[in-house]
Coordinates of C-alpha atoms in Angstrom, one line a residue:
M27 CA -15.3 -17.8 -6.1
G28 CA -13.5 -17.1 -2.9
K29 CA -13.7 -20.1 -0.7
Q30 CA -12.9 -22.5 -3.5
A31 CA -10.4 -20.5 -5.4
G32 CA -8.5 -18.2 -3.0
H33 CA -8.6 -14.4 -2.7
I34 CA -6.0 -11.7 -3.0
V35 CA -6.2 -8.4 -1.1
W36 CA -4.0 -6.0 -3.1
D37 CA -2.3 -2.9 -1.8
W38 CA -2.3 0.2 -4.0
N39 CA 0.5 2.7 -3.5
G40 CA 3.9 1.1 -4.4
T41 CA 2.3 -2.2 -5.3
L42 CA -0.3 -1.9 -8.1
F43 CA 0.4 1.8 -8.5
H44 CA 4.0 2.7 -9.2
D45 CA 4.2 6.0 -7.5
N46 CA 7.7 6.1 -5.9
D47 CA 8.7 9.4 -7.6
A48 CA 5.5 11.1 -6.4
I49 CA 6.0 9.7 -2.9
I50 CA 9.6 10.8 -2.6
G51 CA 8.8 14.3 -4.0
A52 CA 5.9 14.7 -1.5
T53 CA 8.0 13.5 1.4
N54 CA 10.7 16.0 0.6
A55 CA 8.1 18.8 0.2
A56 CA 6.9 17.9 3.7
F57 CA 10.5 17.8 5.0
V58 CA 11.0 21.4 3.9
E59 CA 8.4 22.5 6.4
L60 CA 10.7 21.3 9.2
G61 CA 14.0 22.3 7.6
L62 CA 15.0 18.7 6.9
E63 CA 17.4 17.8 4.1
P64 CA 15.9 16.0 1.1
I65 CA 15.8 12.2 1.3
T66 CA 16.8 9.8 -1.4
L67 CA 14.7 6.8 -2.5
E68 CA 17.2 4.4 -1.1
R69 CA 17.2 6.1 2.3
Y70 CA 13.4 6.4 2.3
R71 CA 13.1 2.7 1.6
A72 CA 15.6 1.8 4.4
L73 CA 13.8 3.9 7.0
Y74 CA 10.2 4.1 6.1
C75 CA 7.8 2.6 8.6
V76 CA 4.2 2.7 9.9
P77 CA 2.7 4.6 11.8
V78 CA 4.2 7.4 9.6
P79 CA 5.1 9.7 12.5
R80 CA 7.6 7.0 13.6
F81 CA 9.2 7.4 10.2
Y82 CA 9.6 11.1 10.8
E83 CA 11.0 10.3 14.3
R84 CA 13.8 8.3 12.7
L85 CA 14.8 11.3 10.7
L86 CA 14.2 14.0 13.3
G87 CA 15.4 12.1 16.4
R88 CA 12.0 12.8 18.0
L89 CA 8.3 12.5 17.2
P90 CA 6.9 15.5 15.4
T91 CA 4.5 17.6 17.4
D92 CA 0.8 17.4 16.5
A93 CA 1.1 20.8 14.8
E94 CA 4.2 19.7 12.8
W95 CA 2.5 16.4 11.8
Q96 CA -0.6 18.2 10.6
V97 CA 1.4 20.6 8.4
M98 CA 3.6 17.9 7.0
D99 CA 0.6 15.7 6.3
E100 CA -1.2 18.4 4.5
V101 CA 1.9 19.4 2.4
F102 CA 2.5 15.7 1.6
H103 CA -1.0 15.0 0.3
R104 CA -1.2 18.3 -1.6
Y105 CA 2.1 17.6 -3.4
Y106 CA 1.3 14.0 -4.0
A107 CA -2.1 14.8 -5.6
E108 CA -0.4 17.2 -8.0
H109 CA 2.3 14.7 -9.1
R110 CA 0.5 11.3 -9.1
V111 CA -0.8 12.1 -12.5
R112 CA 2.6 11.3 -14.0
C113 CA 2.5 7.8 -12.4
G114 CA 1.1 4.6 -13.8
L115 CA 0.3 1.0 -13.0
T116 CA 3.2 -1.2 -12.2
A117 CA 4.4 -3.1 -15.3
G118 CA 2.2 -6.1 -15.9
A119 CA -0.3 -5.3 -13.1
A120 CA -3.4 -5.1 -15.3
E121 CA -2.6 -8.4 -17.0
L122 CA -2.1 -10.1 -13.7
L123 CA -5.4 -8.8 -12.3
A124 CA -7.2 -10.0 -15.5
G125 CA -5.5 -13.4 -15.3
W126 CA -6.4 -14.0 -11.6
R127 CA -10.0 -13.2 -12.3
S128 CA -10.1 -15.3 -15.5
A129 CA -8.9 -18.3 -13.4
G130 CA -12.1 -18.0 -11.3
R131 CA -10.4 -16.4 -8.3
S132 CA -11.5 -13.2 -6.5
Q133 CA -9.5 -10.1 -5.4
S134 CA -10.1 -6.8 -3.7
L135 CA -8.2 -3.6 -3.1
L136 CA -7.4 -2.1 0.3
S137 CA -5.3 1.1 0.5
M138 CA -4.4 3.6 3.2
Y139 CA -4.8 6.3 0.5
V140 CA -7.9 8.5 1.1
H141 CA -11.0 6.6 -0.3
D142 CA -12.6 9.5 -2.2
E143 CA -9.4 10.0 -4.2
L144 CA -8.5 6.3 -4.6
V145 CA -11.7 5.2 -6.2
P146 CA -11.7 7.5 -9.2
L147 CA -7.9 6.9 -9.7
V148 CA -8.5 3.1 -9.8
R149 CA -11.5 3.6 -12.1
G150 CA -9.4 5.8 -14.4
F151 CA -7.1 2.9 -15.1
G152 CA -10.0 0.7 -16.1
I153 CA -9.3 -2.0 -13.5
E154 CA -12.1 -1.4 -11.0
P155 CA -14.2 -4.3 -12.4
Y156 CA -11.5 -6.8 -11.4
F157 CA -12.1 -6.2 -7.7
L158 CA -15.0 -7.3 -5.5
R159 CA -14.4 -4.1 -3.5
V160 CA -12.1 -1.1 -3.5
D161 CA -11.6 0.5 -0.1
G162 CA -9.4 3.5 0.8
R163 CA -8.8 5.2 4.1
T164 CA -11.7 7.1 5.6
G165 CA -10.2 8.2 8.9
P166 CA -7.1 10.1 10.0
S167 CA -3.9 9.3 8.2
G168 CA -0.7 7.9 9.7
G169 CA -2.1 4.7 11.4
S170 CA -1.8 1.0 10.7
K171 CA -3.7 -1.0 8.2
A172 CA -4.7 -3.8 10.6
E173 CA -8.1 -2.5 11.7
H174 CA -8.9 -1.4 8.2
M175 CA -8.2 -5.0 7.0
V176 CA -10.6 -6.3 9.6
R177 CA -13.4 -4.1 8.3
H178 CA -12.5 -4.8 4.6
L179 CA -12.7 -8.5 4.9
E180 CA -15.9 -8.4 7.0
T181 CA -17.6 -6.8 4.0
L182 CA -16.6 -9.5 1.5
T183 CA -19.1 -12.4 1.1
G184 CA -17.8 -15.9 0.5
V185 CA -14.1 -15.1 1.1
D186 CA -12.2 -17.6 3.3
V187 CA -9.7 -15.6 5.3
E188 CA -7.4 -18.6 5.7
R189 CA -7.2 -18.8 1.9
T190 CA -6.7 -15.0 1.5
V191 CA -3.3 -13.5 0.6
V192 CA -2.4 -9.9 1.0
I193 CA 0.1 -8.5 -1.6
G194 CA 1.8 -5.3 -0.6
D195 CA 5.1 -3.4 -0.5
A196 CA 5.2 -2.6 3.2
A197 CA 5.8 -4.5 6.4
D198 CA 2.5 -3.1 7.6
D199 CA 0.7 -5.0 4.9
A200 CA 2.0 -8.3 6.4
V201 CA 1.1 -7.1 9.9
A202 CA -2.4 -6.4 8.7
A203 CA -2.6 -9.9 7.1
L204 CA -1.4 -11.7 10.2
H205 CA -3.8 -9.7 12.3
V206 CA -6.8 -11.2 10.6
G207 CA -5.3 -14.7 10.0
A208 CA -4.5 -14.3 6.3
R209 CA -1.2 -14.8 4.5
A210 CA 1.0 -12.2 3.0
V211 CA 3.5 -11.7 0.2
L212 CA 5.7 -8.6 0.1
Y213 CA 6.9 -6.9 -3.1
T214 CA 10.3 -5.1 -3.1
G215 CA 9.3 -2.5 -5.8
G216 CA 7.7 0.0 -3.4
S217 CA 8.3 1.7 -0.1
H218 CA 10.5 -0.8 1.7
S219 CA 13.9 -2.3 1.1
R220 CA 14.3 -6.0 0.7
A221 CA 16.3 -6.1 4.0
S222 CA 13.5 -4.5 6.0
L223 CA 10.8 -6.7 4.4
E224 CA 12.7 -9.9 5.0
G225 CA 12.6 -9.2 8.8
V226 CA 8.8 -9.7 8.8
G227 CA 8.9 -13.4 8.2
V228 CA 6.7 -13.7 5.1
P229 CA 7.7 -14.4 1.4
V230 CA 9.4 -11.5 -0.3
V231 CA 9.5 -11.2 -4.1
D232 CA 10.9 -8.8 -6.7
T233 CA 8.1 -8.8 -9.2
L234 CA 4.3 -8.8 -9.1
Q235 CA 4.3 -11.9 -11.2
E236 CA 6.2 -13.7 -8.5
A237 CA 3.8 -12.3 -5.9
V238 CA 0.8 -13.8 -7.7
E239 CA 2.5 -17.1 -8.2
T240 CA 3.3 -17.2 -4.5
A241 CA -0.2 -16.2 -3.6
E242 CA -1.6 -19.0 -5.7
R243 CA 0.5 -21.5 -3.7
L244 CA -0.4 -20.0 -0.4
A245 CA -4.1 -20.0 -1.1
A246 CA -4.2 -23.5 -2.4

């Protein structure tokens, strides 16, 4: 596996896990703390960026203070934890994971969602065995995925970075892939609009099926 067959690093939130409703609800709960008006999914997808404080800057006209960021971050994660239970895997995700493994290829999962909450969530959907490794965030929230990607790939034995494709829903997923010399495919069903994703310069697709097909070509 790996060097001969190609490898996918999957993103979780907004990619394999269809949690847009919980994300928007949690974001708006955090906005209440600063007296901001609720945001629609369309506006969220047009403005969202990483690091997350920059996203709030686009809405506030300034960066949140450290105290404001801490309160908003805590509110966001508390609300999200309560509402994620109503969310499920993106349609067809489990079948695509099974198919990729059955074809003799490898895959792993890297998310900026907190590790101790990510692992049981993935396990609960019965898909953990499809991955060589499942990694969530272990440090402070709000940063980029790039350095996490470095550490993630360093732990994987027999995976050729040049034949690795990151599949995610955010521009930061592509930035992280390029940072380590991997490829990327971006999916429009999550946190970013197609217009914002197309500015990154990597393939952009509307379904996970297309993402996997594109990854197969890129990893060949």
